[in-house]
Every structure is written in C-alpha cells, then in structure tokens.
C-alpha cells in the first residue's frame, strides 16, 4: 500500500545553475551532487535534480512549496529582484507566487494548506464542486 510521497525528480539542463537556484532561492538543503544530478531536501521531502532533455509542462502542472505567511512578501521580493520569471498570477485563497526555475519548470510558493483551501471552497465553491 502506498504511504505518501517518496521523492520528486525534475529534469534540468545544468546541475551547477539549478543547484544554486534551488538552494539560494527555494531554500533547499543540498546533500550530494554528481556530473548529471543532485539530491536535495526541503521539509523532509527528497528532491532530485536530473540532467535530461528538459521539456517543461505547457499545462497547469507544477510543484508547490509551503511558505509561512510572514515570509511571503520577502520571498516574492527576492524572486522579483533577481528577475525570476512569474508564469501565473494568483487567483486562489492564500498568498501564492508562481515562478519558473532556470529550465522553465513551473513552481509555486503558497501560504496555506488543504484545510484553508477547503474552508475557502465552502465560501466560494468551484463550478460543479462535490464534497466527497
């Protein structure tokens, strides 16, 4: 039986550049690096950077990271000051900034959790929403 997330792997084109981005901007802890990849972690989640032919999603698929509400404004400013590209504007509950990594992989920093989202849905349900 599945128990939860084990790790997340994303394709990158440059280990040094991506390792710097994910440690300096995202705040991940680097553990090891090799010629074509690196292992990092964030909040107990194992994250793998793996060199490959990068083909970022053209749809809404993305990886969202948790951020404390009090840290959000500073984080967004840091991204904007560095010229990190934002790929979407937030229209949902909680603070979110949607940004691209150096290879165009879609990321998000979100202040909120499943419970805050469900509470917001009680007040403003999505079209066709069904509670399960």
Coordinates of N, CA and C in Angstrom, one line a residue:
X1 N 0.8 -1.2 0.0 CA 0.0 0.0 0.0 C 0.9 1.2 0.0
X2 N 0.6 2.2 -0.8 CA 1.3 3.5 -0.9 C 1.1 4.2 0.4
X3 N 2.2 4.9 0.9 CA 2.2 5.6 2.2 C 2.3 7.1 2.1
X4 N 2.7 7.6 0.9 CA 3.0 9.0 0.8 C 4.0 9.3 -0.3
X5 N 4.4 10.5 -0.4 CA 5.5 10.9 -1.4 C 6.8 10.4 -1.0
X6 N 7.6 9.8 -1.9 CA 8.9 9.3 -1.6 C 9.9 10.4 -2.0
X7 N 9.9 10.8 -3.3 CA 10.7 11.9 -3.8 C 10.1 12.5 -5.0
X8 N 10.7 13.7 -5.4 CA 10.3 14.4 -6.6 C 11.5 14.5 -7.4
X9 N 11.5 14.2 -8.7 CA 12.6 14.4 -9.6 C 12.2 15.3 -10.7
X10 N 13.0 16.3 -11.0 CA 12.7 17.1 -12.2 C 13.9 17.2 -13.1
X11 N 13.7 17.3 -14.4 CA 14.7 17.4 -15.4 C 15.3 18.8 -15.4
X12 N 16.6 18.9 -15.5 CA 17.3 20.1 -15.6 C 18.4 20.0 -16.7
X13 N 18.9 21.2 -17.1 CA 20.0 21.1 -18.1 C 21.4 21.4 -17.6
X14 N 21.5 22.1 -16.4 CA 22.8 22.5 -15.8 C 22.7 22.3 -14.3
X15 N 23.5 21.3 -13.8 CA 23.5 21.0 -12.4 C 23.9 22.2 -11.6
X16 N 25.0 22.8 -11.9 CA 25.5 23.9 -11.1 C 24.5 25.1 -11.0
X17 N 23.9 25.4 -12.1 CA 22.9 26.5 -12.2 C 21.7 26.2 -11.4
X18 N 21.2 25.0 -11.6 CA 20.0 24.5 -10.8 C 20.2 24.3 -9.4
X19 N 21.3 23.8 -9.0 CA 21.7 23.6 -7.6 C 21.7 25.0 -6.9
X20 N 22.3 26.0 -7.5 CA 22.3 27.3 -6.9 C 20.9 27.9 -6.8
X21 N 20.1 27.7 -7.8 CA 18.7 28.2 -7.7 C 17.9 27.6 -6.6
X22 N 18.0 26.2 -6.5 CA 17.1 25.6 -5.6 C 17.7 25.7 -4.1
X23 N 18.9 26.0 -3.9 CA 19.4 26.2 -2.6 C 19.3 27.7 -2.2
X24 N 19.6 28.6 -3.1 CA 19.6 30.0 -2.8 C 18.2 30.6 -2.8
X25 N 17.3 30.2 -3.8 CA 16.0 30.8 -3.9 C 14.9 30.0 -3.2
X26 N 15.0 28.7 -3.4 CA 13.9 27.9 -2.8 C 14.2 27.5 -1.4
X27 N 15.5 27.5 -1.0 CA 15.9 27.2 0.3 C 16.1 25.7 0.7
X28 N 16.4 24.9 -0.4 CA 16.6 23.5 -0.2 C 18.0 23.3 0.4
X29 N 18.1 22.2 1.1 CA 19.4 21.7 1.6 C 20.0 20.7 0.6
X30 N 21.2 21.0 0.2 CA 21.9 20.1 -0.8 C 22.6 19.0 0.0
X31 N 22.5 17.8 -0.5 CA 23.2 16.7 0.1 C 24.3 16.2 -0.7
X32 N 24.1 15.9 -2.0 CA 25.2 15.4 -2.8 C 24.9 15.9 -4.2
X33 N 26.1 16.0 -5.0 CA 26.0 16.4 -6.4 C 26.9 15.5 -7.2
X34 N 26.5 15.2 -8.4 CA 27.4 14.4 -9.3 C 27.3 15.1 -10.7
X35 N 27.9 14.5 -11.7 CA 28.0 15.1 -13.0 C 26.7 15.5 -13.6
X36 N 25.7 14.6 -13.4 CA 24.4 14.8 -14.0 C 23.2 14.9 -13.1
X37 N 23.5 15.3 -11.8 CA 22.4 15.5 -10.9 C 22.8 15.9 -9.5
X38 N 21.8 16.0 -8.7 CA 22.0 16.3 -7.3 C 20.8 15.9 -6.4
X39 N 21.0 15.6 -5.2 CA 19.9 15.3 -4.2 C 19.9 16.4 -3.2
X40 N 18.6 16.9 -3.0 CA 18.4 18.0 -2.0 C 17.2 17.5 -1.2
X41 N 16.9 18.3 -0.2 CA 15.7 18.1 0.6 C 15.1 19.4 1.1
X42 N 13.8 19.4 1.3 CA 13.1 20.5 1.9 C 12.0 20.0 2.7
X43 N 12.0 20.3 4.0 CA 10.9 19.9 4.9 C 10.7 18.4 4.9
X44 N 11.7 17.6 4.8 CA 11.5 16.2 4.8 C 11.2 15.5 3.5
X45 N 11.1 16.3 2.4 CA 10.8 15.8 1.1 C 12.2 15.7 0.3
X46 N 12.5 14.5 -0.2 CA 13.6 14.3 -1.0 C 13.4 14.8 -2.4
X47 N 14.3 15.6 -3.0 CA 14.2 16.3 -4.3 C 15.4 15.9 -5.1
X48 N 15.2 15.4 -6.3 CA 16.3 15.1 -7.2 C 16.3 16.0 -8.4
X49 N 17.5 16.5 -8.7 CA 17.7 17.3 -10.0 C 18.4 16.3 -10.9
X50 N 17.9 16.1 -12.1 CA 18.5 15.1 -13.0 C 18.7 15.7 -14.4
X51 N 19.9 15.7 -14.9 CA 20.1 16.2 -16.3 C 19.4 15.4 -17.3
X52 N 18.7 16.0 -18.2 CA 18.0 15.4 -19.2 C 17.6 16.4 -20.3
X53 N 16.9 16.0 -21.3 CA 16.3 16.9 -22.3 C 15.1 17.5 -21.6
X54 N 15.2 18.8 -21.2 CA 14.1 19.4 -20.5 C 13.0 19.8 -21.4
X55 N 11.8 19.4 -20.9 CA 10.6 19.7 -21.6 C 9.5 20.1 -20.6
X56 N 9.5 21.4 -20.2 CA 8.6 21.8 -19.1 C 7.1 21.7 -19.6
X57 N 6.3 21.4 -18.7 CA 4.8 21.3 -18.9 C 4.3 22.5 -19.5
X58 N 3.3 22.4 -20.5 CA 2.6 23.5 -21.0 C 1.3 23.7 -20.4
X59 N 1.0 22.8 -19.4 CA -0.3 22.9 -18.7 C -0.1 23.5 -17.3
X60 N -1.1 23.3 -16.5 CA -1.1 23.8 -15.1 C -0.2 23.0 -14.1
X61 N 0.3 21.9 -14.5 CA 1.1 21.0 -13.6 C 2.3 21.8 -13.1
X62 N 2.5 21.7 -11.8 CA 3.6 22.4 -11.1 C 3.8 21.8 -9.7
X63 N 4.9 22.2 -9.1 CA 5.3 21.8 -7.8 C 5.1 23.0 -6.9
X64 N 4.3 22.8 -5.8 CA 4.0 23.9 -4.9 C 4.7 23.7 -3.6
X65 N 5.4 24.7 -3.1 CA 6.1 24.7 -1.8 C 5.4 25.5 -0.8
X66 N 5.4 25.1 0.5 CA 4.8 25.7 1.6 C 5.7 26.9 2.0
X67 N 5.0 28.0 2.3 CA 5.8 29.2 2.9 C 4.9 29.8 3.9
X68 N 5.5 30.2 5.0 CA 4.8 30.9 6.1 C 4.3 32.3 5.6
X69 N 3.1 32.6 6.1 CA 2.5 33.9 5.6 C 3.5 35.1 5.9
X70 N 4.2 35.1 7.1 CA 5.0 36.2 7.4 C 6.3 36.3 6.5
X71 N 6.6 35.2 5.8 CA 7.8 35.2 5.0 C 7.5 35.4 3.5
X72 N 6.2 35.5 3.2 CA 5.8 35.5 1.8 C 6.3 36.8 1.1
X73 N 6.1 38.0 1.6 CA 6.4 39.2 0.9 C 7.9 39.3 0.6
X74 N 8.7 38.9 1.6 CA 10.2 38.9 1.4 C 10.6 38.0 0.3
X75 N 10.0 36.8 0.3 CA 10.4 35.8 -0.7 C 10.0 36.3 -2.1
X76 N 8.8 36.8 -2.3 CA 8.4 37.3 -3.6 C 9.3 38.4 -4.0
X77 N 9.6 39.3 -3.1 CA 10.5 40.4 -3.5 C 11.9 39.9 -3.9
X78 N 12.4 38.9 -3.2 CA 13.7 38.3 -3.6 C 13.7 37.7 -5.0
X79 N 12.6 37.0 -5.3 CA 12.4 36.5 -6.7 C 12.4 37.6 -7.7
X80 N 11.5 38.6 -7.5 CA 11.4 39.7 -8.4 C 12.7 40.5 -8.6
X81 N 13.4 40.7 -7.5 CA 14.6 41.5 -7.5 C 15.7 40.7 -8.4
X82 N 15.6 39.4 -8.4 CA 16.5 38.6 -9.1 C 16.1 38.3 -10.6
X83 N 14.9 38.9 -10.9 CA 14.4 38.7 -12.3 C 13.8 37.3 -12.6
X84 N 13.5 36.6 -11.6 CA 12.9 35.3 -11.8 C 11.5 35.4 -12.4
X85 N 11.2 34.7 -13.4 CA 10.0 34.8 -14.2 C 8.8 34.3 -13.4
X86 N 7.7 35.0 -13.4 CA 6.5 34.6 -12.8 C 5.6 34.1 -14.0
X87 N 5.0 32.9 -13.9 CA 4.3 32.3 -15.0 C 2.8 32.5 -14.8
X88 N 2.3 32.9 -13.7 CA 0.8 33.0 -13.4 C 0.6 33.9 -12.3
X89 N -0.5 34.6 -12.3 CA -0.9 35.4 -11.1 C -1.9 34.6 -10.3
X90 N -1.8 34.8 -9.0 CA -2.6 34.1 -8.0 C -4.1 34.6 -8.0
X91 N -5.0 33.6 -8.1 CA -6.5 34.0 -8.0 C -7.1 33.1 -6.9
X92 N -6.4 32.3 -6.2 CA -7.0 31.5 -5.2 C -6.7 32.0 -3.8
X93 N -7.3 31.3 -2.8 CA -7.1 31.8 -1.4 C -5.6 31.7 -1.0
X94 N -5.2 32.4 -0.1 CA -3.8 32.4 0.4 C -2.9 33.1 -0.6
X95 N -1.7 33.5 -0.1 CA -0.7 34.1 -0.9 C 0.0 33.1 -1.7
X96 N 0.2 33.3 -3.0 CA 0.9 32.4 -3.9 C 1.8 33.3 -4.8
X97 N 2.9 32.8 -5.1 CA 3.7 33.3 -6.2 C 4.1 32.1 -7.1
X98 N 3.8 32.2 -8.4 CA 4.1 31.1 -9.3 C 5.3 31.6 -10.1
X99 N 6.4 30.7 -10.1 CA 7.6 31.2 -10.7 C 8.3 30.0 -11.4
X100 N 9.2 30.3 -12.3 CA 9.9 29.3 -13.1 C 11.3 29.1 -12.6
X101 N 11.8 27.9 -12.7 CA 13.2 27.6 -12.4 C 14.0 28.0 -13.6
X102 N 15.3 27.9 -13.6 CA 16.1 28.3 -14.8 C 15.8 27.5 -16.1
X103 N 15.2 26.3 -15.9 CA 14.8 25.5 -17.1 C 13.4 25.6 -17.5
X104 N 12.6 26.5 -16.8 CA 11.2 26.7 -17.1 C 10.3 25.7 -16.4
X105 N 10.8 24.9 -15.4 CA 9.9 24.1 -14.6 C 9.0 25.0 -13.8
X106 N 7.7 24.7 -13.7 CA 6.8 25.5 -13.0 C 6.7 25.2 -11.5
X107 N 6.9 26.3 -10.7 CA 6.9 26.1 -9.3 C 5.9 27.2 -8.7
X108 N 5.6 26.9 -7.4 CA 4.8 27.9 -6.7 C 5.2 27.9 -5.2
X109 N 5.1 29.0 -4.6 CA 5.3 29.2 -3.2 C 3.9 29.6 -2.7
X110 N 3.3 28.8 -1.8 CA 1.9 29.0 -1.3 C 1.8 29.1 0.2
X111 N 1.1 30.1 0.7 CA 0.9 30.2 2.1 C -0.6 29.8 2.4
X112 N -0.7 28.6 2.9 CA -2.0 28.0 3.2 C -1.8 26.5 3.1
X113 N -2.9 25.8 3.3 CA -2.8 24.3 3.3 C -4.2 23.8 2.8
X114 N -4.3 22.5 2.8 CA -5.6 21.9 2.3 C -6.8 22.4 3.1
X115 N -6.6 22.5 4.4 CA -7.7 23.0 5.3 C -8.2 24.4 4.9
X116 N -7.2 25.3 4.7 CA -7.6 26.7 4.3 C -8.2 26.7 3.0
X117 N -7.8 25.8 2.0 CA -8.4 25.7 0.7 C -9.9 25.2 0.8
X118 N -10.1 24.2 1.6 CA -11.4 23.6 1.8 C -12.4 24.6 2.4
X119 N -11.9 25.4 3.4 CA -12.7 26.4 4.0 C -13.1 27.5 3.0
X120 N -12.1 27.9 2.1 CA -12.4 28.8 1.1 C -13.5 28.3 0.1
X121 N -13.4 27.0 -0.1 CA -14.4 26.4 -1.1 C -15.8 26.4 -0.5
X122 N -15.9 26.4 0.8 CA -17.3 26.5 1.5 C -17.9 27.8 1.2
X123 N -17.0 28.8 1.2 CA -17.5 30.2 1.0 C -17.7 30.5 -0.5
X124 N -16.8 30.0 -1.4 CA -16.9 30.2 -2.8 C -16.6 29.0 -3.6
X125 N -17.6 28.1 -3.7 CA -17.3 26.8 -4.4 C -17.0 26.9 -5.9
X126 N -16.1 26.0 -6.3 CA -15.8 25.9 -7.8 C -17.1 25.4 -8.5
X127 N -17.2 25.7 -9.7 CA -18.3 25.2 -10.5 C -18.4 23.7 -10.5
X128 N -19.5 23.1 -10.2 CA -19.6 21.6 -10.2 C -19.0 21.0 -9.0
X129 N -18.6 21.7 -7.9 CA -18.0 21.2 -6.8 C -18.9 20.1 -6.1
X130 N -18.3 19.0 -5.7 CA -19.0 17.9 -5.0 C -18.1 17.5 -3.8
X131 N -18.7 17.6 -2.6 CA -17.9 17.2 -1.4 C -18.0 15.7 -1.3
X132 N -16.8 15.1 -1.1 CA -16.7 13.6 -1.0 C -16.5 13.1 0.4

